[in-house]
Short mmCIF file of C-alpha atoms (C1' of nucleotides) in Angstrom, two decimals:
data_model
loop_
_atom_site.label_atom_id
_atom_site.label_comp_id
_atom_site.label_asym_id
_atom_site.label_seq_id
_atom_site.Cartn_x
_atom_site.Cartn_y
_atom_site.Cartn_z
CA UNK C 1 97.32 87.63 85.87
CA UNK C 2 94.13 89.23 84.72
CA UNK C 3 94.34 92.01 82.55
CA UNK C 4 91.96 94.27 84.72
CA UNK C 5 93.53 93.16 87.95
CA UNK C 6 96.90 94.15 86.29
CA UNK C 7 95.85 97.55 85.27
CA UNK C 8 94.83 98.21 89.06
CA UNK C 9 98.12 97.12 91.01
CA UNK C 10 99.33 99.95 88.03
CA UNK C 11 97.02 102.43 89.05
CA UNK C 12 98.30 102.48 92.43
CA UNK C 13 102.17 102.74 91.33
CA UNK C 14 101.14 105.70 89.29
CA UNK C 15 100.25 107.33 92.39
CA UNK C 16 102.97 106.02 93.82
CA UNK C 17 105.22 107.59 91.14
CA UNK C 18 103.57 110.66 90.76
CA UNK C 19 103.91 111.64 94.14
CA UNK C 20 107.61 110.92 93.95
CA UNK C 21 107.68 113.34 90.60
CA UNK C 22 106.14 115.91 92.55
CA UNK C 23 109.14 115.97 95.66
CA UNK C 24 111.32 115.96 93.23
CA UNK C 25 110.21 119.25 91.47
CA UNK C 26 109.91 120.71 95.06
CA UNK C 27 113.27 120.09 95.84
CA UNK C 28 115.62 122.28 94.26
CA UNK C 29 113.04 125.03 95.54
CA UNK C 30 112.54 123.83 99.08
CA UNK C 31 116.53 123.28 99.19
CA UNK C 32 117.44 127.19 99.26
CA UNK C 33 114.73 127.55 101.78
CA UNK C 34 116.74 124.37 103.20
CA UNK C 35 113.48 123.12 104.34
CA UNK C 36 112.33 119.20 102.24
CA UNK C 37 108.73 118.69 101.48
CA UNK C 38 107.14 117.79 104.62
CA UNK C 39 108.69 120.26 106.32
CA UNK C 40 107.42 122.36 103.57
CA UNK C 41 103.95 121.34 104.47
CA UNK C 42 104.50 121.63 108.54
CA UNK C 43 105.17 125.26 107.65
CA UNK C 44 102.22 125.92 105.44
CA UNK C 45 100.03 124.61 108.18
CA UNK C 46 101.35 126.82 110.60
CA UNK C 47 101.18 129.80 108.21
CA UNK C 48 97.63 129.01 107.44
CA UNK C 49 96.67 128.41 111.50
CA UNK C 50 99.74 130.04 113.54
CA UNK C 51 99.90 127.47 116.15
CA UNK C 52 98.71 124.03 115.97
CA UNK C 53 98.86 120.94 118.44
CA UNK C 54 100.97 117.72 117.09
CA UNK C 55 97.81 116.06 116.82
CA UNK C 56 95.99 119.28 114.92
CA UNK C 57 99.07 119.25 112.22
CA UNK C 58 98.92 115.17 112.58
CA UNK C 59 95.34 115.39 111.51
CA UNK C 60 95.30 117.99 108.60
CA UNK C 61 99.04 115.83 107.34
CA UNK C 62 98.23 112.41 107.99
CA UNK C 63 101.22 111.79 109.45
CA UNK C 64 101.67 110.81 113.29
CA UNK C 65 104.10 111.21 116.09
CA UNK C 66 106.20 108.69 114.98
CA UNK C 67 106.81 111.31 112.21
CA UNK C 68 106.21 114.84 113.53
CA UNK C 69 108.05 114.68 116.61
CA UNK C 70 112.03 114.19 114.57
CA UNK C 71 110.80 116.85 111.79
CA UNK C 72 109.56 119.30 114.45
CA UNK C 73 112.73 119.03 115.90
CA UNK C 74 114.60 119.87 113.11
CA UNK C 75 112.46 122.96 112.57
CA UNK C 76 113.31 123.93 115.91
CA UNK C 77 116.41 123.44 115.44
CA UNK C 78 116.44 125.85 112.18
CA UNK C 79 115.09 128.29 114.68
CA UNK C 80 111.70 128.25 112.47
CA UNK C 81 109.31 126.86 115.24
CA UNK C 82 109.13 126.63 119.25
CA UNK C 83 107.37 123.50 120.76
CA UNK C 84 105.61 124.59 123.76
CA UNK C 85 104.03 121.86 125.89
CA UNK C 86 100.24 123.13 126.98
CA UNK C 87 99.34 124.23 130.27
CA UNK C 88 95.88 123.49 129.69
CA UNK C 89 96.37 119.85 128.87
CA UNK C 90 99.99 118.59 129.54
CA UNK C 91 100.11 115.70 127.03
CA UNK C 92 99.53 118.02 124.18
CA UNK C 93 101.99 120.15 123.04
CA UNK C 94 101.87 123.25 120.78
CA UNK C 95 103.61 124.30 117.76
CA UNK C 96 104.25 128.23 117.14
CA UNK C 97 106.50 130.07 114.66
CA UNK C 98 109.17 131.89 115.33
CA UNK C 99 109.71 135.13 113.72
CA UNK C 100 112.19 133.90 111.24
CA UNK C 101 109.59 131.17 110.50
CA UNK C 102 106.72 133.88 109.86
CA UNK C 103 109.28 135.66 107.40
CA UNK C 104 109.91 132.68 105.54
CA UNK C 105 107.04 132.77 103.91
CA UNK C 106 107.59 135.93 101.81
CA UNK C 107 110.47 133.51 100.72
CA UNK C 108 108.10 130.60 99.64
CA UNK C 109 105.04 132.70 98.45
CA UNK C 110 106.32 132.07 94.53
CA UNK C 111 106.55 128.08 95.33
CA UNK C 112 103.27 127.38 94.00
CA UNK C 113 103.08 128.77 90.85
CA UNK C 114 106.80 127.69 89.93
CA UNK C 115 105.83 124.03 90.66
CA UNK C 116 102.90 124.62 88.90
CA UNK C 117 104.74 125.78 85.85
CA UNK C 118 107.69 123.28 86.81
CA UNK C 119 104.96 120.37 86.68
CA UNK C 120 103.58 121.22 83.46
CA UNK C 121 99.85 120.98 85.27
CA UNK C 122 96.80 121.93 82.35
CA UNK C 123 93.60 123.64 83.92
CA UNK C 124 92.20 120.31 83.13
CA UNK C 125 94.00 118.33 84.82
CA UNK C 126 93.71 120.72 87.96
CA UNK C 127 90.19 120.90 87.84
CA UNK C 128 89.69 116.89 87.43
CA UNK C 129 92.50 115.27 89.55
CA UNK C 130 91.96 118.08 92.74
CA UNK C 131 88.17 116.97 93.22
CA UNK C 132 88.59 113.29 92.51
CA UNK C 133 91.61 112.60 94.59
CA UNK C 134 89.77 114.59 97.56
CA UNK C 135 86.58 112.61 97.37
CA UNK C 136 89.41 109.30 97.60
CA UNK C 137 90.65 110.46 100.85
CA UNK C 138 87.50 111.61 101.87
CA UNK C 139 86.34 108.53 101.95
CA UNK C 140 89.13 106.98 103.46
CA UNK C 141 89.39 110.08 106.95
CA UNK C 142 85.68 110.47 107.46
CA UNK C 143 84.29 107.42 109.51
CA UNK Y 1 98.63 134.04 99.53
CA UNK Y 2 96.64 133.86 96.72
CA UNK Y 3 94.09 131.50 95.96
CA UNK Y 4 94.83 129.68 92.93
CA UNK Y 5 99.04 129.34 93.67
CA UNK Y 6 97.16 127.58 97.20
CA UNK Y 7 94.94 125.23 95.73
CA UNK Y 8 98.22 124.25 93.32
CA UNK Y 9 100.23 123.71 96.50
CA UNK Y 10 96.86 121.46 97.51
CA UNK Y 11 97.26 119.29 94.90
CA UNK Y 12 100.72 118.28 95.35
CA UNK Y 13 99.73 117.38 99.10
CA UNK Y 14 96.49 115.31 97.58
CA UNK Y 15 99.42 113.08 95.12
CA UNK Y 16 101.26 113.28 98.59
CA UNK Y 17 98.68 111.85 100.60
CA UNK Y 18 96.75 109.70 98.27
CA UNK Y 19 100.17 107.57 97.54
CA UNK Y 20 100.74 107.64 101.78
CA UNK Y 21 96.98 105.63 101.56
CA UNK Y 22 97.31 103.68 99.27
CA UNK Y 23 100.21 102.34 100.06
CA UNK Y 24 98.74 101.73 103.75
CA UNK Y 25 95.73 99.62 102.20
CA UNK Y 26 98.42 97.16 100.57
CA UNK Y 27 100.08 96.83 104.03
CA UNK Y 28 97.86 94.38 105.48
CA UNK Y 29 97.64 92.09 102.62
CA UNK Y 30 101.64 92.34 101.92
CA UNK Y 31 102.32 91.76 105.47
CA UNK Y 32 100.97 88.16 104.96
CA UNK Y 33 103.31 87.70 102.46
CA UNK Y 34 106.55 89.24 104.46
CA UNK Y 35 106.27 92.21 101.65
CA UNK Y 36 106.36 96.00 101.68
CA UNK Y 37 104.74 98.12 99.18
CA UNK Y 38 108.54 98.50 97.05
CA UNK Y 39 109.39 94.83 97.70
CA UNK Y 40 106.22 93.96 95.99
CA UNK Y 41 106.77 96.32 93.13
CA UNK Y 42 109.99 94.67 92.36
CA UNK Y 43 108.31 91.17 92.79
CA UNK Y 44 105.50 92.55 90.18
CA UNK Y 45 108.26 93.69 87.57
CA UNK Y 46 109.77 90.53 88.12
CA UNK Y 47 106.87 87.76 88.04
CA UNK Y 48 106.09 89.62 84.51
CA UNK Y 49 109.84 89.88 83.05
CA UNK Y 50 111.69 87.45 84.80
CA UNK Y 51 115.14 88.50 84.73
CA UNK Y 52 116.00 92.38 85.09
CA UNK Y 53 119.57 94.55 85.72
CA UNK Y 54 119.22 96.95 88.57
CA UNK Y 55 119.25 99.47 86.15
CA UNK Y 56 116.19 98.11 84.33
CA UNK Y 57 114.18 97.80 87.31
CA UNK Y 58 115.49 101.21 88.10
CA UNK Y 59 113.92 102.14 85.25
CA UNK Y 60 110.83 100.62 85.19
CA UNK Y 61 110.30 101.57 89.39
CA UNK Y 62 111.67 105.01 88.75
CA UNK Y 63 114.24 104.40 91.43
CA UNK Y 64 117.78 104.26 91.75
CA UNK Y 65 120.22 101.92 92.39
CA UNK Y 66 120.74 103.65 96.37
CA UNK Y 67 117.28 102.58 97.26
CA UNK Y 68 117.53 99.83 94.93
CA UNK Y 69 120.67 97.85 96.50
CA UNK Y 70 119.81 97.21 99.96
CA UNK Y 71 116.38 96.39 98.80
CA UNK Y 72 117.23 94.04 96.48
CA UNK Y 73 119.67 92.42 99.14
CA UNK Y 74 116.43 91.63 101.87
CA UNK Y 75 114.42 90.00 98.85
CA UNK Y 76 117.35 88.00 98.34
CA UNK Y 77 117.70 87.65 102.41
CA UNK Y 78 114.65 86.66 101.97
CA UNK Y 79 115.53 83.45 99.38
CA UNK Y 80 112.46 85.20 96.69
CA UNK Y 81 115.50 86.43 94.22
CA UNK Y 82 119.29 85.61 92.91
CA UNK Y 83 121.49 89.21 92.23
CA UNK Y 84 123.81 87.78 89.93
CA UNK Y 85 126.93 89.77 88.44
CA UNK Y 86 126.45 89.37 84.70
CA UNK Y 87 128.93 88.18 82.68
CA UNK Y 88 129.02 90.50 79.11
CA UNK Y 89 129.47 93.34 81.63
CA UNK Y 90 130.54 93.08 84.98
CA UNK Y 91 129.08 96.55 86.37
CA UNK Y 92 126.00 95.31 85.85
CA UNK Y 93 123.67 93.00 88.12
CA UNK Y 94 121.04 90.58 86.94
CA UNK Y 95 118.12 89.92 89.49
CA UNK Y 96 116.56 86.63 89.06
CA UNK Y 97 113.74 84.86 90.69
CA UNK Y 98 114.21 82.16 92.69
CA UNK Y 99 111.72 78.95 92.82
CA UNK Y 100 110.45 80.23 95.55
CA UNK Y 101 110.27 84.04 94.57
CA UNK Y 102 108.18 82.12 91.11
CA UNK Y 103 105.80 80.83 93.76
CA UNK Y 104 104.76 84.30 95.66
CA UNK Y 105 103.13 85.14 92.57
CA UNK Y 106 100.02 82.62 92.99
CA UNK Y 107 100.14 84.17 97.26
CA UNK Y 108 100.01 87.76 95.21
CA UNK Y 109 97.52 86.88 92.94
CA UNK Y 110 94.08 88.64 94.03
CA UNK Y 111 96.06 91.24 96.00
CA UNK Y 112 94.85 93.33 93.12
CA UNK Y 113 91.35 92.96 92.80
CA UNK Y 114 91.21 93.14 97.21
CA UNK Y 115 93.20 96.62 96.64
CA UNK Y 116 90.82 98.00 94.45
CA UNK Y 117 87.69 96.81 96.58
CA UNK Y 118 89.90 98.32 99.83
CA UNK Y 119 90.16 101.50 97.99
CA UNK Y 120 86.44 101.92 96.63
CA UNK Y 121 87.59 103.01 93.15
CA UNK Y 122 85.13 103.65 90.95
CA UNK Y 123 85.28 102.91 87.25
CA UNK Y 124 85.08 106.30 86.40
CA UNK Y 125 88.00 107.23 88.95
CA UNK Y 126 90.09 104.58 87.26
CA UNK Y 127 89.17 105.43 83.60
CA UNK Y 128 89.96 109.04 84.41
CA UNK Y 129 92.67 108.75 86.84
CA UNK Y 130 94.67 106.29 85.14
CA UNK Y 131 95.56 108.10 81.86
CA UNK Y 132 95.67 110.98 83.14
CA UNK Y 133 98.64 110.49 85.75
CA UNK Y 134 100.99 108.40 83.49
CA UNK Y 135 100.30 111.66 80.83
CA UNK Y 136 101.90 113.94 83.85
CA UNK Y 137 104.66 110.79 84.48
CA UNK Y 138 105.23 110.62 80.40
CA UNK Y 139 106.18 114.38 80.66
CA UNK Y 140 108.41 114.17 82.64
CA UNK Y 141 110.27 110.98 81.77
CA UNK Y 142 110.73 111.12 78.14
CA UNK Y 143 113.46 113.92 76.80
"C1'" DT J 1 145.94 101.82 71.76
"C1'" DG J 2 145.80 104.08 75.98
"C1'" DG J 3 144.13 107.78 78.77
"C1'" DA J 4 139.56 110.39 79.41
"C1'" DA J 5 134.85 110.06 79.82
"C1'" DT J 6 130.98 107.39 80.81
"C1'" DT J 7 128.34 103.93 83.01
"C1'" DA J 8 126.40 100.51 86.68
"C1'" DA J 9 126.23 99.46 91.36
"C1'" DA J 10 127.46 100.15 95.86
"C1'" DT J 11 128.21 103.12 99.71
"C1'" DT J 12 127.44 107.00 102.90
"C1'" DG J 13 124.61 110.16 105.16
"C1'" DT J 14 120.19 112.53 106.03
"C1'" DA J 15 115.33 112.51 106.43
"C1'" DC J 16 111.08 110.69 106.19
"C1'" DA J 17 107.08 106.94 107.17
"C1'" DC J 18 105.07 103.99 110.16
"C1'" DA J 19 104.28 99.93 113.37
"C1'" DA J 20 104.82 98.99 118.02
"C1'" DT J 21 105.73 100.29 122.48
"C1'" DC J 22 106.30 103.43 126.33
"C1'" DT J 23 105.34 107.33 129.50
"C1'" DA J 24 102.71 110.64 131.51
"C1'" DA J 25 98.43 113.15 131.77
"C1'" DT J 26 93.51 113.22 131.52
"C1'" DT J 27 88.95 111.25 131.37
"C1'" DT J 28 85.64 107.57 132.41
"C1'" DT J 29 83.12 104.96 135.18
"C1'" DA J 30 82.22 101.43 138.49
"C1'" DT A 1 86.89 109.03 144.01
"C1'" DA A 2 90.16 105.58 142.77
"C1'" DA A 3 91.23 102.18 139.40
"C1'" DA A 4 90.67 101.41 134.40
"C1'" DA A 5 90.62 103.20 129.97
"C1'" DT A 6 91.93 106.63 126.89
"C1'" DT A 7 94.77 110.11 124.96
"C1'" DA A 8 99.08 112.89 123.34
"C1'" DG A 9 103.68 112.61 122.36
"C1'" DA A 10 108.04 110.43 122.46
"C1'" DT A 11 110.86 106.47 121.51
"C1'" DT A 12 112.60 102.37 119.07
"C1'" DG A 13 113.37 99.76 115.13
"C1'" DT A 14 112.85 98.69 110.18
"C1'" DG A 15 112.62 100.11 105.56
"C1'" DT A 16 112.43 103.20 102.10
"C1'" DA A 17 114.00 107.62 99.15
"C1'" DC A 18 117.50 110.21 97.40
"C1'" DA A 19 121.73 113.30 97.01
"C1'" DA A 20 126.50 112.76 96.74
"C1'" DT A 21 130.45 110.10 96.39
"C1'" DT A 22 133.15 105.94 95.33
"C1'" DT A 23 134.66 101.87 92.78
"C1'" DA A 24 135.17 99.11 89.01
"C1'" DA A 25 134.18 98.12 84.26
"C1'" DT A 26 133.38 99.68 79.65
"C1'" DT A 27 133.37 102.87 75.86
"C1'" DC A 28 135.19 106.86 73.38
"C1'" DC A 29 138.35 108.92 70.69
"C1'" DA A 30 142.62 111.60 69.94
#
DNA sequence: TGGAATTAAATTGTACACAATCTAATTTTA
DNA sequence: TAAAATTAGATTGTGTACAATTTAATTCCA
């Protein structure tokens, strides 16, 4: 195999590794919030925009119903979120926090900057990978 | 929350869903070839050492023997490997290639180069990317 | 040397991911 | 406006990931 084509397919498993990496270093965080990383970023979303459609938090996730609908049931379930099914438009159906879900954010407001500091990241590396990586999935969501 | 402990947060969910991408541009090409994305991983370690323990490929994939079991045991479903107890020590498992699992490689062999067009990398995304990621992965695997 | 500690895989259980399909609601358009 | 097409979620089925535990084999070491 071709040195250059090589290097590529490894390219890709770094990603692929990295991302992995990065769970991992959420996890023993996340776990005494006993929420796991996409659940994480479900609640993020909905502290950022206080209620979102499936689709909305489908869009700004990349993840579809297939997904959502089992992991928004477990956050109901936790009591963090209510699914509400619109009355404007009775396919969609809307996602609101609870109180208990608002609260937990006081809870998770130290995540960031722990991971940060878990993950070792320079300013460098912030500053180059952020930017890059965007423009990759830019390219990839914009059609 | 403040800015800079967001954008950190930001940059986990860009490894998160840059990895979720890429892995969804190999998906076409590895369906051809009855592959996922982890399957083919193990293929690639495989085609370029020939025989590995679970623990070595555990190593090299960064994954453990609970994911690594039942994947190993629909490759060799799947007549493309041999899981063979080995002999100087009996807890440990040798994974061999079959003739067949030899022959995928030449099927696999500009999955590379069609990944990296699929992807639009740049050469100064891979040059920059590249080094910098397995830095972050280095960290964190050597002790 | 023989029991304790360690190690390698396998197993169990939970939670994603995602393709494919299904259902029900809404929009299009002939 | 009524049938066709589209859309939003839910469902089904397969395959990872990974923590925690188990089993069997090997190594340590008192």
């Amino acid at each position: 195999m071709k040195q250059q084509l090589k290097l590529s397919n490894q390219l890709c498993f770094s990603f692929y590794a990295l991302s992995r990496l990065v769970t991992s270093h959420y996890q023993p965080l996340l776990g005494a919030l006993d929420l796991t990383y996409p659940q994480y970023l479900v609640m993020l979303a909905l502290w950022e925009h206080d209620v979102l459609s499936v689709k909305a938090l489908g869009r700004l996730l990349m993840l579809d119903s297939g997904t959502l609908t089992p992991l928004l049931k477990r956050l109901e379930a936790k009591k963090l979120i209510k699914r509400v099914r619109s009355k404007e438009d009775e396919r969609s159906v809307n996602i609101h926090l609870t109180a208990a879900g608002k609260q937990l954010q006081q809870q998770a407001i130290d995540i960031p900057e722990k991971i940060s500091c878990s993950m070792g990241f320079t300013m460098e590396e912030f500053n180059t990978l952020k930017p890059m990586i965007d423009i990759i999935l830019q390219r990839h969501t914009a059609e």
